[in-house]
PDB file of C-alpha atoms and ligand atoms in Angstrom:
ATOM      1  CA  MET A   1      18.816  17.053  -3.033  1.00  0.00           C
ATOM      2  CA  ALA A   2      16.714  17.293   0.161  1.00  0.00           C
ATOM      3  CA  ILE A   3      13.086  18.409   0.014  1.00  0.00           C
ATOM      4  CA  ASP A   4      12.030  21.350   2.129  1.00  0.00           C
ATOM      5  CA  PHE A   5       8.597  20.269   3.414  1.00  0.00           C
ATOM      6  CA  LYS A   6       6.116  23.020   4.318  1.00  0.00           C
ATOM      7  CA  VAL A   7       3.088  21.575   6.083  1.00  0.00           C
ATOM      8  CA  HIS A   8      -0.312  23.299   6.008  1.00  0.00           C
ATOM      9  CA  THR A   9      -2.745  21.708   8.453  1.00  0.00           C
ATOM     10  CA  TYR A  10      -6.525  22.124   8.215  1.00  0.00           C
ATOM     11  CA  ALA A  11      -9.189  20.973  10.648  1.00  0.00           C
ATOM     12  CA  SER A  12     -11.395  19.595   7.884  1.00  0.00           C
ATOM     13  CA  LEU A  13     -11.159  19.363   4.108  1.00  0.00           C
ATOM     14  CA  PRO A  14     -13.080  17.393   1.516  1.00  0.00           C
ATOM     15  CA  SER A  15      -9.789  15.732   0.473  1.00  0.00           C
ATOM     16  CA  THR A  16      -6.143  16.768   0.850  1.00  0.00           C
ATOM     17  CA  GLN A  17      -5.559  15.086  -2.480  1.00  0.00           C
ATOM     18  CA  HIS A  18      -7.963  17.379  -4.352  1.00  0.00           C
ATOM     19  CA  TYR A  19      -6.410  20.376  -2.657  1.00  0.00           C
ATOM     20  CA  VAL A  20      -2.835  19.462  -3.551  1.00  0.00           C
ATOM     21  CA  LYS A  21      -3.808  18.765  -7.152  1.00  0.00           C
ATOM     22  CA  GLU A  22      -5.089  22.346  -7.322  1.00  0.00           C
ATOM     23  CA  LEU A  23      -1.824  23.578  -5.810  1.00  0.00           C
ATOM     24  CA  VAL A  24       0.193  21.624  -8.397  1.00  0.00           C
ATOM     25  CA  ALA A  25      -1.729  23.366 -11.154  1.00  0.00           C
ATOM     26  CA  GLU A  26      -1.188  26.747  -9.443  1.00  0.00           C
ATOM     27  CA  GLY A  27       2.586  26.171  -9.518  1.00  0.00           C
ATOM     28  CA  LEU A  28       3.320  25.691  -5.812  1.00  0.00           C
ATOM     29  CA  PRO A  29       6.732  24.186  -5.076  1.00  0.00           C
ATOM     30  CA  GLU A  30       7.736  20.622  -4.403  1.00  0.00           C
ATOM     31  CA  GLY A  31       7.455  19.780  -0.720  1.00  0.00           C
ATOM     32  CA  THR A  32       4.177  21.599  -0.139  1.00  0.00           C
ATOM     33  CA  VAL A  33       2.193  19.327   2.203  1.00  0.00           C
ATOM     34  CA  VAL A  34      -1.502  19.553   3.026  1.00  0.00           C
ATOM     35  CA  GLN A  35      -2.760  17.698   6.087  1.00  0.00           C
ATOM     36  CA  ALA A  36      -6.347  17.465   7.291  1.00  0.00           C
ATOM     37  CA  ILE A  37      -7.442  16.359  10.738  1.00  0.00           C
ATOM     38  CA  GLU A  38     -10.504  14.859   9.046  1.00  0.00           C
ATOM     39  CA  GLN A  39     -11.604  14.539   5.431  1.00  0.00           C
ATOM     40  CA  ARG A  40     -15.209  14.755   4.350  1.00  0.00           C
ATOM     41  CA  ALA A  41     -14.667  13.096   0.966  1.00  0.00           C
ATOM     42  CA  GLY A  42     -11.447  11.106   1.353  1.00  0.00           C
ATOM     43  CA  LYS A  43     -10.476   9.356  -1.845  1.00  0.00           C
ATOM     44  CA  GLY A  44      -8.915   5.913  -2.273  1.00  0.00           C
ATOM     45  CA  ARG A  45      -7.589   4.130  -5.344  1.00  0.00           C
ATOM     46  CA  HIS A  46      -9.931   3.208  -8.181  1.00  0.00           C
ATOM     47  CA  GLY A  47     -12.483   5.817  -7.087  1.00  0.00           C
ATOM     48  CA  ARG A  48     -13.069   4.179  -3.712  1.00  0.00           C
ATOM     49  CA  LYS A  49     -13.839   6.225  -0.607  1.00  0.00           C
ATOM     50  CA  TRP A  50     -11.193   6.564   2.094  1.00  0.00           C
ATOM     51  CA  PHE A  51     -12.642   6.444   5.620  1.00  0.00           C
ATOM     52  CA  SER A  52     -11.379   9.706   7.148  1.00  0.00           C
ATOM     53  CA  PRO A  53     -12.605  10.495  10.680  1.00  0.00           C
ATOM     54  CA  MET A  54     -10.512  12.449  13.180  1.00  0.00           C
ATOM     55  CA  GLY A  55      -7.687  10.424  14.756  1.00  0.00           C
ATOM     56  CA  ASN A  56      -5.746   9.251  11.682  1.00  0.00           C
ATOM     57  CA  LEU A  57      -3.138  10.862   9.435  1.00  0.00           C
ATOM     58  CA  TYR A  58      -4.334  12.246   6.107  1.00  0.00           C
ATOM     59  CA  MET A  59      -1.850  14.169   4.020  1.00  0.00           C
ATOM     60  CA  SER A  60      -0.912  14.845   0.423  1.00  0.00           C
ATOM     61  CA  VAL A  61       2.555  15.890  -0.685  1.00  0.00           C
ATOM     62  CA  LEU A  62       3.246  17.946  -3.798  1.00  0.00           C
ATOM     63  CA  LEU A  63       6.132  16.451  -5.787  1.00  0.00           C
ATOM     64  CA  ARG A  64       7.850  17.442  -9.007  1.00  0.00           C
ATOM     65  CA  PRO A  65      10.256  14.535  -9.602  1.00  0.00           C
ATOM     66  CA  ASP A  66      12.801  14.655 -12.339  1.00  0.00           C
ATOM     67  CA  CYS A  67      11.598  11.520 -14.187  1.00  0.00           C
ATOM     68  CA  ASP A  68       9.467  10.294 -17.091  1.00  0.00           C
ATOM     69  CA  VAL A  69       5.783   9.642 -16.496  1.00  0.00           C
ATOM     70  CA  ALA A  70       6.561   5.923 -16.963  1.00  0.00           C
ATOM     71  CA  GLN A  71       8.923   5.974 -13.958  1.00  0.00           C
ATOM     72  CA  ALA A  72       6.598   7.970 -11.727  1.00  0.00           C
ATOM     73  CA  GLY A  73       4.855   4.774 -10.589  1.00  0.00           C
ATOM     74  CA  GLN A  74       8.053   4.104  -8.646  1.00  0.00           C
ATOM     75  CA  LEU A  75       6.938   6.865  -6.287  1.00  0.00           C
ATOM     76  CA  ALA A  76       4.548   4.335  -4.739  1.00  0.00           C
ATOM     77  CA  PHE A  77       7.538   2.274  -3.619  1.00  0.00           C
ATOM     78  CA  VAL A  78       9.501   5.355  -2.527  1.00  0.00           C
ATOM     79  CA  ALA A  79       6.548   6.316  -0.322  1.00  0.00           C
ATOM     80  CA  ALA A  80       5.849   2.787   0.953  1.00  0.00           C
ATOM     81  CA  VAL A  81       9.474   2.292   2.055  1.00  0.00           C
ATOM     82  CA  ALA A  82       9.319   5.647   3.895  1.00  0.00           C
ATOM     83  CA  VAL A  83       6.028   4.799   5.638  1.00  0.00           C
ATOM     84  CA  ALA A  84       7.474   1.425   6.650  1.00  0.00           C
ATOM     85  CA  ALA A  85      10.553   3.121   8.146  1.00  0.00           C
ATOM     86  CA  ALA A  86       8.370   5.520  10.154  1.00  0.00           C
ATOM     87  CA  ILE A  87       6.107   2.705  11.370  1.00  0.00           C
ATOM     88  CA  ASP A  88       9.122   0.595  12.339  1.00  0.00           C
ATOM     89  CA  THR A  89      10.104   3.235  14.897  1.00  0.00           C
ATOM     90  CA  VAL A  90       6.874   2.639  16.854  1.00  0.00           C
ATOM     91  CA  LEU A  91       5.902  -0.949  16.001  1.00  0.00           C
ATOM     92  CA  ASP A  92       5.964  -3.539  18.761  1.00  0.00           C
ATOM     93  CA  GLU A  93       8.193  -6.427  17.703  1.00  0.00           C
ATOM     94  CA  LYS A  94       5.323  -8.907  18.214  1.00  0.00           C
ATOM     95  CA  HIS A  95       3.699  -7.470  15.070  1.00  0.00           C
ATOM     96  CA  LYS A  96       4.797  -7.856  11.466  1.00  0.00           C
ATOM     97  CA  LEU A  97       4.801  -5.134   8.856  1.00  0.00           C
ATOM     98  CA  SER A  98       4.663  -6.025   5.173  1.00  0.00           C
ATOM     99  CA  LEU A  99       4.345  -4.129   1.897  1.00  0.00           C
ATOM    100  CA  LYS A 100       1.708  -5.176  -0.607  1.00  0.00           C
ATOM    101  CA  TRP A 101       2.121  -4.369  -4.273  1.00  0.00           C
ATOM    102  CA  PRO A 102       1.848  -1.681  -5.396  1.00  0.00           C
ATOM    103  CA  ASN A 103       1.195   0.630  -2.472  1.00  0.00           C
ATOM    104  CA  ASP A 104      -0.423  -0.771   0.658  1.00  0.00           C
ATOM    105  CA  ILE A 105       1.200  -1.180   4.035  1.00  0.00           C
ATOM    106  CA  LEU A 106      -0.061  -4.067   6.147  1.00  0.00           C
ATOM    107  CA  ILE A 107       0.460  -5.056   9.755  1.00  0.00           C
ATOM    108  CA  ASP A 108      -0.248  -8.698  10.529  1.00  0.00           C
ATOM    109  CA  GLY A 109      -1.888  -8.852   7.094  1.00  0.00           C
ATOM    110  CA  LYS A 110      -4.324  -5.957   7.716  1.00  0.00           C
ATOM    111  CA  LYS A 111      -4.138  -2.571   6.054  1.00  0.00           C
ATOM    112  CA  VAL A 112      -2.647   0.264   8.134  1.00  0.00           C
ATOM    113  CA  CYS A 113      -1.834   2.691   5.305  1.00  0.00           C
ATOM    114  CA  GLY A 114      -2.910   3.440   1.757  1.00  0.00           C
ATOM    115  CA  ILE A 115      -1.031   5.494  -0.818  1.00  0.00           C
ATOM    116  CA  LEU A 116      -2.487   7.273  -3.827  1.00  0.00           C
ATOM    117  CA  ILE A 117      -0.383   8.918  -6.529  1.00  0.00           C
ATOM    118  CA  GLU A 118      -2.004  11.171  -9.092  1.00  0.00           C
ATOM    119  CA  LYS A 119      -0.486  13.209 -11.864  1.00  0.00           C
ATOM    120  CA  GLU A 120      -1.740  16.763 -12.254  1.00  0.00           C
ATOM    121  CA  ALA A 121      -0.358  19.271 -14.752  1.00  0.00           C
ATOM    122  CA  ASP A 122       3.444  19.139 -14.398  1.00  0.00           C
ATOM    123  CA  GLY A 123       3.566  17.515 -10.963  1.00  0.00           C
ATOM    124  CA  TYR A 124       2.162  14.829  -8.697  1.00  0.00           C
ATOM    125  CA  ALA A 125       0.027  14.591  -5.596  1.00  0.00           C
ATOM    126  CA  LEU A 126       1.212  11.819  -3.273  1.00  0.00           C
ATOM    127  CA  GLY A 127      -1.616  11.043  -0.850  1.00  0.00           C
ATOM    128  CA  ILE A 128      -0.925   9.051   2.289  1.00  0.00           C
ATOM    129  CA  GLY A 129      -3.517   7.860   4.791  1.00  0.00           C
ATOM    130  CA  VAL A 130      -2.355   6.085   7.951  1.00  0.00           C
ATOM    131  CA  ASN A 131      -4.802   4.518  10.402  1.00  0.00           C
ATOM    132  CA  ILE A 132      -3.534   5.707  13.751  1.00  0.00           C
ATOM    133  CA  MET A 133      -6.512   5.482  16.102  1.00  0.00           C
ATOM    134  CA  ALA A 134      -9.668   5.155  14.029  1.00  0.00           C
ATOM    135  CA  PRO A 135      -9.355   2.307  11.510  1.00  0.00           C
ATOM    136  CA  PRO A 136     -12.243   1.200   9.310  1.00  0.00           C
ATOM    137  CA  ASP A 137     -13.623  -2.322   9.770  1.00  0.00           C
ATOM    138  CA  GLY A 138     -11.106  -4.956   8.808  1.00  0.00           C
ATOM    139  CA  ALA A 139      -8.105  -2.607   9.022  1.00  0.00           C
ATOM    140  CA  VAL A 140      -5.621  -2.076  11.837  1.00  0.00           C
ATOM    141  CA  ALA A 141      -4.732   1.017  13.902  1.00  0.00           C
ATOM    142  CA  LEU A 142      -1.111   1.853  14.643  1.00  0.00           C
ATOM    143  CA  ASN A 143      -2.094   2.574  18.244  1.00  0.00           C
ATOM    144  CA  ASP A 144      -3.049  -1.073  18.705  1.00  0.00           C
ATOM    145  CA  VAL A 145       0.324  -2.443  17.594  1.00  0.00           C
ATOM    146  CA  THR A 146       2.810  -0.006  19.092  1.00  0.00           C
ATOM    147  CA  TRP A 147       5.103  -0.468  22.079  1.00  0.00           C
ATOM    148  CA  ASP A 148       4.127   3.040  23.214  1.00  0.00           C
ATOM    149  CA  ILE A 149       0.839   4.052  24.834  1.00  0.00           C
ATOM    150  CA  GLN A 150      -0.160   5.982  21.751  1.00  0.00           C
ATOM    151  CA  VAL A 151       1.231   7.405  18.553  1.00  0.00           C
ATOM    152  CA  PRO A 152       0.530  11.151  18.330  1.00  0.00           C
ATOM    153  CA  VAL A 153      -0.497  12.102  14.781  1.00  0.00           C
ATOM    154  CA  HIS A 154       1.676  15.194  14.231  1.00  0.00           C
ATOM    155  CA  PRO A 155       5.018  13.774  15.473  1.00  0.00           C
ATOM    156  CA  PHE A 156       4.319  10.643  13.419  1.00  0.00           C
ATOM    157  CA  ARG A 157       3.660  12.843  10.363  1.00  0.00           C
ATOM    158  CA  ASP A 158       7.030  14.523  10.885  1.00  0.00           C
ATOM    159  CA  LYS A 159       8.827  11.169  11.183  1.00  0.00           C
ATOM    160  CA  LEU A 160       7.163  10.045   7.995  1.00  0.00           C
ATOM    161  CA  LEU A 161       8.125  13.209   6.121  1.00  0.00           C
ATOM    162  CA  ALA A 162      11.744  12.878   7.310  1.00  0.00           C
ATOM    163  CA  ALA A 163      11.816   9.282   6.030  1.00  0.00           C
ATOM    164  CA  LEU A 164      10.162  10.349   2.758  1.00  0.00           C
ATOM    165  CA  GLY A 165      12.785  13.050   2.321  1.00  0.00           C
ATOM    166  CA  GLU A 166      15.450  10.345   2.545  1.00  0.00           C
ATOM    167  CA  THR A 167      13.850   7.763   0.236  1.00  0.00           C
ATOM    168  CA  TYR A 168      12.905  10.424  -2.316  1.00  0.00           C
ATOM    169  CA  SER A 169      16.444  11.855  -2.419  1.00  0.00           C
ATOM    170  CA  LEU A 170      17.888   8.348  -2.718  1.00  0.00           C
ATOM    171  CA  TRP A 171      15.577   7.626  -5.666  1.00  0.00           C
ATOM    172  CA  GLN A 172      16.219  10.941  -7.421  1.00  0.00           C
ATOM    173  CA  ASP A 173      20.007  10.714  -6.911  1.00  0.00           C
ATOM    174  CA  GLU A 174      20.658   7.000  -7.477  1.00  0.00           C
ATOM    175  CA  GLY A 175      17.619   5.572  -9.278  1.00  0.00           C
ATOM    176  CA  PHE A 176      15.251   2.778  -8.308  1.00  0.00           C
ATOM    177  CA  ALA A 177      17.588  -0.128  -7.383  1.00  0.00           C
ATOM    178  CA  LYS A 178      17.957   0.508  -3.619  1.00  0.00           C
ATOM    179  CA  ILE A 179      14.270   1.399  -3.192  1.00  0.00           C
ATOM    180  CA  ARG A 180      13.348  -1.820  -5.014  1.00  0.00           C
ATOM    181  CA  SER A 181      15.591  -3.910  -2.715  1.00  0.00           C
ATOM    182  CA  ALA A 182      14.229  -2.233   0.428  1.00  0.00           C
ATOM    183  CA  TRP A 183      10.657  -2.811  -0.757  1.00  0.00           C
ATOM    184  CA  LEU A 184      11.297  -6.460  -1.691  1.00  0.00           C
ATOM    185  CA  ALA A 185      12.908  -7.142   1.686  1.00  0.00           C
ATOM    186  CA  GLN A 186       9.519  -6.347   3.294  1.00  0.00           C
ATOM    187  CA  ALA A 187       7.207  -7.555   0.515  1.00  0.00           C
ATOM    188  CA  HIS A 188       3.972  -9.370   1.263  1.00  0.00           C
ATOM    189  CA  GLY A 189       3.359 -12.725  -0.396  1.00  0.00           C
ATOM    190  CA  VAL A 190       6.426 -13.273  -2.585  1.00  0.00           C
ATOM    191  CA  ASP A 191       6.249 -16.794  -4.094  1.00  0.00           C
ATOM    192  CA  GLU A 192       2.584 -17.090  -3.123  1.00  0.00           C
ATOM    193  CA  PRO A 193      -0.435 -17.483  -5.444  1.00  0.00           C
ATOM    194  CA  ILE A 194      -2.088 -14.235  -6.571  1.00  0.00           C
ATOM    195  CA  LYS A 195      -4.957 -13.106  -8.746  1.00  0.00           C
ATOM    196  CA  THR A 196      -4.528 -10.017 -10.895  1.00  0.00           C
ATOM    197  CA  GLU A 197      -6.606  -8.402 -13.581  1.00  0.00           C
ATOM    198  CA  LYS A 198      -4.315 -10.105 -16.117  1.00  0.00           C
ATOM    199  CA  GLY A 199      -4.740 -13.565 -14.652  1.00  0.00           C
ATOM    200  CA  GLU A 200      -3.623 -15.841 -11.838  1.00  0.00           C
ATOM    201  CA  GLY A 201      -0.196 -17.132 -10.973  1.00  0.00           C
ATOM    202  CA  ILE A 202       2.636 -16.884  -8.486  1.00  0.00           C
ATOM    203  CA  PHE A 203       3.996 -13.516  -7.304  1.00  0.00           C
ATOM    204  CA  ARG A 204       7.718 -13.662  -8.107  1.00  0.00           C
ATOM    205  CA  GLY A 205       8.834 -10.149  -7.140  1.00  0.00           C
ATOM    206  CA  LEU A 206       9.391  -6.818  -8.863  1.00  0.00           C
ATOM    207  CA  SER A 207      10.907  -6.036 -12.238  1.00  0.00           C
ATOM    208  CA  GLU A 208      13.796  -3.559 -12.417  1.00  0.00           C
ATOM    209  CA  ASP A 209      11.312  -0.730 -12.935  1.00  0.00           C
ATOM    210  CA  GLY A 210       8.646  -1.738 -10.402  1.00  0.00           C
ATOM    211  CA  ALA A 211       6.196  -3.968 -12.295  1.00  0.00           C
ATOM    212  CA  LEU A 212       4.825  -6.972 -10.422  1.00  0.00           C
ATOM    213  CA  GLN A 213       6.195 -10.202 -11.872  1.00  0.00           C
ATOM    214  CA  LEU A 214       3.566 -12.889 -12.230  1.00  0.00           C
ATOM    215  CA  GLU A 215       4.581 -16.433 -13.124  1.00  0.00           C
ATOM    216  CA  THR A 216       1.825 -18.121 -15.112  1.00  0.00           C
ATOM    217  CA  ALA A 217       0.918 -21.822 -15.001  1.00  0.00           C
ATOM    218  CA  GLU A 218       2.935 -22.189 -18.230  1.00  0.00           C
ATOM    219  CA  GLY A 219       6.045 -20.778 -16.515  1.00  0.00           C
ATOM    220  CA  ALA A 220       6.055 -17.430 -18.352  1.00  0.00           C
ATOM    221  CA  ILE A 221       6.775 -14.223 -16.384  1.00  0.00           C
ATOM    222  CA  LEU A 222       4.287 -11.410 -17.029  1.00  0.00           C
ATOM    223  CA  ASP A 223       4.960  -7.831 -15.925  1.00  0.00           C
ATOM    224  CA  ILE A 224       1.853  -6.302 -14.339  1.00  0.00           C
ATOM    225  CA  ASN A 225       1.802  -2.523 -14.150  1.00  0.00           C
ATOM    226  CA  SER A 226      -1.556  -1.666 -12.698  1.00  0.00           C
ATOM    227  CA  GLY A 227      -4.708  -3.077 -11.237  1.00  0.00           C
ATOM    228  CA  ASP A 228      -5.413  -4.749  -7.984  1.00  0.00           C
ATOM    229  CA  VAL A 229      -3.757  -7.874  -6.733  1.00  0.00           C
ATOM    230  CA  TYR A 230      -5.351 -10.396  -4.407  1.00  0.00           C
ATOM    231  CA  PHE A 231      -3.506 -13.110  -2.583  1.00  0.00           C
ATOM    232  CA  ALA A 232      -5.278 -16.447  -2.583  1.00  0.00           C
ATOM    233  CA  ALA A 233      -5.801 -16.458   1.178  1.00  0.00           C
ATOM    234  CA  GLU A 234      -7.491 -13.023   1.289  1.00  0.00           C
ATOM    235  CA  ASP A 235     -10.849 -11.546   0.584  1.00  0.00           C
ATOM    236  CA  LYS A 236     -11.031  -8.610  -1.785  1.00  0.00           C
ATOM    237  CA  GLU A 237     -10.926  -5.292   0.107  1.00  0.00           C
TER     238      GLU A 237
HETATM  239  C1  BTN B   1      -5.880   3.526  -1.117  1.00  0.00           C
HETATM  240  O1  BTN B   1      -6.963   3.342  -1.718  1.00  0.00           O
HETATM  241  O2  BTN B   1      -5.314   2.597  -0.525  1.00  0.00           O
HETATM  242  C2  BTN B   1      -5.235   4.885  -1.112  1.00  0.00           C
HETATM  243  C3  BTN B   1      -5.795   5.738  -0.025  1.00  0.00           C
HETATM  244  C4  BTN B   1      -5.179   7.121   0.028  1.00  0.00           C
HETATM  245  C5  BTN B   1      -5.821   7.964   1.105  1.00  0.00           C
HETATM  246  C6  BTN B   1      -5.140   9.284   1.272  1.00  0.00           C
HETATM  247  S1  BTN B   1      -5.619  10.104   2.757  1.00  0.00           S
HETATM  248  C7  BTN B   1      -4.802  11.545   2.224  1.00  0.00           C
HETATM  249  C8  BTN B   1      -5.106  11.695   0.749  1.00  0.00           C
HETATM  250  N1  BTN B   1      -6.377  12.367   0.566  1.00  0.00           N
HETATM  251  C9  BTN B   1      -7.293  11.591   0.000  1.00  0.00           C
HETATM  252  O3  BTN B   1      -8.455  11.928  -0.269  1.00  0.00           O
HETATM  253  N2  BTN B   1      -6.760  10.384  -0.247  1.00  0.00           N
HETATM  254  C10 BTN B   1      -5.375  10.298   0.171  1.00  0.00           C
END
């Protein structure tokens, strides 16, 4: 079943995520999208701030998936695969896109997009921030890695929503398997050392339902469902 996206664009908001959470509670339909040209209090995961000056894409999508709360974490992968597909249409082949568990998109190892999923009442707010021309320190801008002169924000938003419509329908109609395979095919750091809040080990992939699989020094496989993951060669963000 395709989503009918209705985009509401604002010049400036504290956070599109806060706004969409209010709209979930007010009963607005799935596919309602709030975009802000800038955010004054952009929110990242774990209560971090999300750098939100003019020039990047900031949007939150209202979703009401037909799934248990336990499966809703799979939305991170549904969204990441869609963002990757949209970025692929503009990415210069010299640069490499990868997906970092659970919901970051990297180009050449630097963050280009962050995804935040929050439950509110009987729905979800899916927040997506893509650095297009104004990245924070240490991150990358899409404009610096594209084959085109520049990536206009609104057409890129529409490409991303079209891709999200496809990955979301695939997930709702057929389950997680194809999303999981698409994500794994682009995953960052499989078979490399990682540190997680549950300990250190080797990143061995994704479980059938989306948990990170960590192989411990003793050879056991642990399923990790939340918390940050750091690859040995990186600094913490
Ligand atoms: C992360 O920490 O990686 C997730 C960042 C999510 C940022 C987006 S921008 C649009 C939406 N509004 C917010 O305040 N946050 C999300």
